[in-house]
Tab-separated table of C-alpha atoms in Angstrom:
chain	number	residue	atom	x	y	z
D	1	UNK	CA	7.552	-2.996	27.569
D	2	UNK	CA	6.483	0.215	29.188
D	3	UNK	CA	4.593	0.777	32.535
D	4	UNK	CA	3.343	4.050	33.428
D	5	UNK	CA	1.130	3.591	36.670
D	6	UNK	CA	0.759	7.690	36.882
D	7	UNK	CA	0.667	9.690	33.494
D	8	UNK	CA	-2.742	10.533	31.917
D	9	UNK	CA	-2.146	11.712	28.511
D	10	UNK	CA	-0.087	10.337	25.784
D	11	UNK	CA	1.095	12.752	23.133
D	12	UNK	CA	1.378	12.769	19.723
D	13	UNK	CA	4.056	10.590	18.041
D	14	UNK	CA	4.960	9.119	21.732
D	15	UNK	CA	6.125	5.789	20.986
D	16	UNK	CA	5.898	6.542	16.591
D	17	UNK	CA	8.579	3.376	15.321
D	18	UNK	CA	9.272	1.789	18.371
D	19	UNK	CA	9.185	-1.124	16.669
D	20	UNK	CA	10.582	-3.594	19.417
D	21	UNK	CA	7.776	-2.047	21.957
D	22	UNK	CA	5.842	-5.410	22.847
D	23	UNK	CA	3.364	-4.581	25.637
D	24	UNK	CA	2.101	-1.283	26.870
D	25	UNK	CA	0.772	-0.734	30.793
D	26	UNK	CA	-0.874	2.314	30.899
D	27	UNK	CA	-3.523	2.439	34.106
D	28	UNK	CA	-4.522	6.141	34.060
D	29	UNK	CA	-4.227	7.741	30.320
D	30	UNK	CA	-7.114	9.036	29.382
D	31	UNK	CA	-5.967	10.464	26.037
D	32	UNK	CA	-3.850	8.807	23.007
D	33	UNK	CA	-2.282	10.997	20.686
D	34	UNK	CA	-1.803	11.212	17.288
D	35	UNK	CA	0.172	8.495	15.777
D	36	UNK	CA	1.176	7.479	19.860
D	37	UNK	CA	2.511	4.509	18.958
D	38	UNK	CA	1.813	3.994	14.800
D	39	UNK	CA	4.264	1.639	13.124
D	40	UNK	CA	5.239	-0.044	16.654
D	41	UNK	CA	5.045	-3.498	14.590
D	42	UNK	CA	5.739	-5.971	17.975
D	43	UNK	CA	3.525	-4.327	20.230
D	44	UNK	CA	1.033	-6.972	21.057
D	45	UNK	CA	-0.489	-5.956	24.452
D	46	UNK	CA	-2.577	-3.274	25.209
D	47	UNK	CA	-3.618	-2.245	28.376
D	48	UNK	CA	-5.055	1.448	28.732
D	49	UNK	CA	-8.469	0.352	31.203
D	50	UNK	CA	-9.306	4.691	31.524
D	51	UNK	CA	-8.909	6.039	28.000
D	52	UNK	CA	-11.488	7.869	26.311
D	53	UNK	CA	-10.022	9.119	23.331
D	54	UNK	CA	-7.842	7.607	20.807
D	55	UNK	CA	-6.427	10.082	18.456
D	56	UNK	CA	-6.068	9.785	14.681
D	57	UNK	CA	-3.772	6.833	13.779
D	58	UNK	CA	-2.925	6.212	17.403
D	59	UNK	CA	-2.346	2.216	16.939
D	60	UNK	CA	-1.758	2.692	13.055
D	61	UNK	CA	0.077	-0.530	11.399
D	62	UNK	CA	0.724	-2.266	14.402
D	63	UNK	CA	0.847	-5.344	12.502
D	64	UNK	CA	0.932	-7.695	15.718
D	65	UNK	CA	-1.866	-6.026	17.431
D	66	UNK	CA	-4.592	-9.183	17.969
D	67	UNK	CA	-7.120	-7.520	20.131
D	68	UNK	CA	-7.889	-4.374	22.009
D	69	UNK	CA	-10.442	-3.983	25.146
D	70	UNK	CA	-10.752	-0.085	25.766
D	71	UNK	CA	-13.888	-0.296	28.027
D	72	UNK	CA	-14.198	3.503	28.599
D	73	UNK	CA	-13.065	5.175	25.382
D	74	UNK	CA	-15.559	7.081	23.802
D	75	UNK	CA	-13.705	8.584	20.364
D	76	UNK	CA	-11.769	6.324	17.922
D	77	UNK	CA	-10.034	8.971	15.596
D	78	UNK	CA	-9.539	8.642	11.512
D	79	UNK	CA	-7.484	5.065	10.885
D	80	UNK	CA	-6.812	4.513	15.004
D	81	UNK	CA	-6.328	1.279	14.195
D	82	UNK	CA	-5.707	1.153	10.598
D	83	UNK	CA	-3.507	-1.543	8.846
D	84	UNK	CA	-3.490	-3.774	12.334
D	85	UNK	CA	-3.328	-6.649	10.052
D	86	UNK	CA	-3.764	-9.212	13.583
D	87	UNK	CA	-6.731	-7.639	14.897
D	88	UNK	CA	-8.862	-10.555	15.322
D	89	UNK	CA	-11.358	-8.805	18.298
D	90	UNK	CA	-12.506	-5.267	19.353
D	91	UNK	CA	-13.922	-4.447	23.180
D	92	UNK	CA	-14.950	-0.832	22.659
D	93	UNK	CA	-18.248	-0.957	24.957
D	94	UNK	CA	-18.960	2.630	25.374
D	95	UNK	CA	-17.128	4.457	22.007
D	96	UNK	CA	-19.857	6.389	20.537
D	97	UNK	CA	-17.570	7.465	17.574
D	98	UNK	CA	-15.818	5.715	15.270
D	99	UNK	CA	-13.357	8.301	12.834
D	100	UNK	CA	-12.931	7.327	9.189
D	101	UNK	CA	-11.123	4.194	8.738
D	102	UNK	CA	-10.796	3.464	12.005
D	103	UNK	CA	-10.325	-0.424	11.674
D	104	UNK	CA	-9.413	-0.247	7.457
D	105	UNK	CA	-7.715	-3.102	5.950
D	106	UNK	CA	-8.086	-5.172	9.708
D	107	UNK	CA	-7.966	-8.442	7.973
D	108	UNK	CA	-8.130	-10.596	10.384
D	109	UNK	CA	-11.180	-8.930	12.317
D	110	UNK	CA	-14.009	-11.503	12.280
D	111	UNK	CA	-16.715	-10.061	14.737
D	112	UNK	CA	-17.118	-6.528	15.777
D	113	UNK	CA	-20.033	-5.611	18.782
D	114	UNK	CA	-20.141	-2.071	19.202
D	115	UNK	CA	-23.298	-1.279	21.553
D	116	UNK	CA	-23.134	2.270	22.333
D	117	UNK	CA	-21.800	3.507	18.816
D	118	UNK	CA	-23.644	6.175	17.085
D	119	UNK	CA	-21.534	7.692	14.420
D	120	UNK	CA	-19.298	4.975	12.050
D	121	UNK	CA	-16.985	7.285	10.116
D	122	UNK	CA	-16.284	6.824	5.997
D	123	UNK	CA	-14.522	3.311	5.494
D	124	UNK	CA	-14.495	2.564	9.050
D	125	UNK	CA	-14.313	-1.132	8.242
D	126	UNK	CA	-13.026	-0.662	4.975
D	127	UNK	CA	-11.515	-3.906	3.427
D	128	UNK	CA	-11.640	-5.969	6.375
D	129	UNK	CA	-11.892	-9.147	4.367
D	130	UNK	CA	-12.680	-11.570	7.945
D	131	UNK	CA	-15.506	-9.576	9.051
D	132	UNK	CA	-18.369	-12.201	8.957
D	133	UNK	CA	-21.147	-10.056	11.465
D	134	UNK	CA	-21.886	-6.275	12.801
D	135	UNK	CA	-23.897	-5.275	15.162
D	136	UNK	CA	-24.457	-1.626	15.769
D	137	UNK	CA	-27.517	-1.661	17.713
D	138	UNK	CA	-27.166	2.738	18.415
D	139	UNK	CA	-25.871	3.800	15.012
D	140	UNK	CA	-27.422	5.986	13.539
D	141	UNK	CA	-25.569	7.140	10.722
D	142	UNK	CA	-22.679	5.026	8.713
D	143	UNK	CA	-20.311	6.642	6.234
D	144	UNK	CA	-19.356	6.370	2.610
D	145	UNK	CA	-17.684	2.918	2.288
D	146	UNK	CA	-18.117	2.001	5.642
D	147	UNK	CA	-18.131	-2.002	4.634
D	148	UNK	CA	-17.173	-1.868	1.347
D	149	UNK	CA	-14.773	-4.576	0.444
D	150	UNK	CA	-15.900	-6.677	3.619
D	151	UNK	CA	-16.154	-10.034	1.413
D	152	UNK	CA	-17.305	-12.175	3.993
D	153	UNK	CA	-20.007	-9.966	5.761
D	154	UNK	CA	-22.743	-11.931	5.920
D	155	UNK	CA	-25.085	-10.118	8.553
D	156	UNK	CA	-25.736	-6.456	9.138
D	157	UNK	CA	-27.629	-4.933	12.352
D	158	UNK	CA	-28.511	-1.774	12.129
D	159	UNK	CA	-31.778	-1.488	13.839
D	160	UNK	CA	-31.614	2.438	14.816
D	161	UNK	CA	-29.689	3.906	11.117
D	162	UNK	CA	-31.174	6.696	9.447
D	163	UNK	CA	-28.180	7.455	7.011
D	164	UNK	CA	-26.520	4.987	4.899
D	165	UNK	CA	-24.076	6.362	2.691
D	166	UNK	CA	-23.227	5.577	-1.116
D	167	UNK	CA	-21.133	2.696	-1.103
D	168	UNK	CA	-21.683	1.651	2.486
D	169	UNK	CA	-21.308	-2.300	1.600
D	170	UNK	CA	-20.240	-2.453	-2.300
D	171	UNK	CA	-18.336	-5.693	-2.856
D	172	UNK	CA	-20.159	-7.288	0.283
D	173	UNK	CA	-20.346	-10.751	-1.829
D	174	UNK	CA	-21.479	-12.775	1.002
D	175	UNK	CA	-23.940	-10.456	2.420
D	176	UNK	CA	-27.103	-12.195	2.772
D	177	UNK	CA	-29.045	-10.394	5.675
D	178	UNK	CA	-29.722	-6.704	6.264
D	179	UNK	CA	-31.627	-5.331	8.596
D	180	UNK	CA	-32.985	-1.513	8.664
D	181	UNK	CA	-35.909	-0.827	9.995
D	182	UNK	CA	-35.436	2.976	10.781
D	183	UNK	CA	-33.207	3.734	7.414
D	184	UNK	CA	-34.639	6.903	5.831
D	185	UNK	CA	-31.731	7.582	3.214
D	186	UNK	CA	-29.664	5.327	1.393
D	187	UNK	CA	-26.982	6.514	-0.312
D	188	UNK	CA	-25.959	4.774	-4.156
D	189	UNK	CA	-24.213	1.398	-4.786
């Protein structure tokens, strides 16, 4: 467990392996590093109420991750949250930018409600095999595979898109309602 009532920044490769780190207390970071705490497999609490960015890989393969609420954080780098095979829910009510693969192969995410989001990077849900609905009301622009492999996707929101790229849901099997009313380009498959 770690409690740090008074540091604001987290740097790069922090906590990188601490594989027995369960729970993290963190009241007044504002900034998570690179890789801050990848591969920390046990950590299953998350508590960081003032961060606003999360750097690339910052949470990557913590395997017993199950949700995250990171009400002020703005930026969610390439694969933040990559590989957290637990991650079953996402709070992220102000992020505005969601890096490439930001929540890849999250198998377990079901539901993802990202209200202020306007960019969602390449792959950003790439493989998450759980994920039955998205809504997106802000984006405007989703990346090259951005769903792809999402198997169980069943309903897409996108009211305010103008860029779909190629491959944005390829192998969306269950996908049965789309809606994109402001899409001007669509990218191929």
């Amino acid at each position: 467990s770690v409690s740090l009532p008074q540091v604001q920044t987290v740097g790069d490769y922090a906590f990188y392996y601490c594989d027995s780190l369960a729970s993290v207390s963190l009241p007044q970071v504002q900034t998570v590093g690179v890789y801050a705490f990848g591969y920390c497999g046990s950590l299953a609490s998350v508590s960081l109420p003032q961060v606003r960015t999360v750097g690339d890989a910052a949470f990557y393969e913590c395997t017993s991750l199950a949700s995250v609420s990171l009400p002020q954080v703005q930026t969610v780098g390439v694969d933040a949250f990559g590989y957290c095979g637990s991650l079953a829910s996402v709070s992220l009510p102000q992020v505005r930018t969601l890096g490439d693969y930001a929540f890849g192969y999250c198998i377990s995410l079901t539901s993802v409600s990202l209200p202020q989001v306007q960019t969602v990077g390449d792959g950003a849900f790439y493989e998450c095999t759980s994920l039955a609905s998205v809504s997106l009301p802000q984006a405007q622009t989703v990346g090259y595979g951005a769903f792809a492999d999402c198997e169980l996707l069943a309903s897409v929101s996108l009211p305010q898109v103008q860029t779909l790229g190629d491959y944005a849901f390829y192998y969306c099997i269950s996908l049965t309602s789309v809606s994109l009313p402001q899409v001007q380009t669509v990218g191929e498959y």
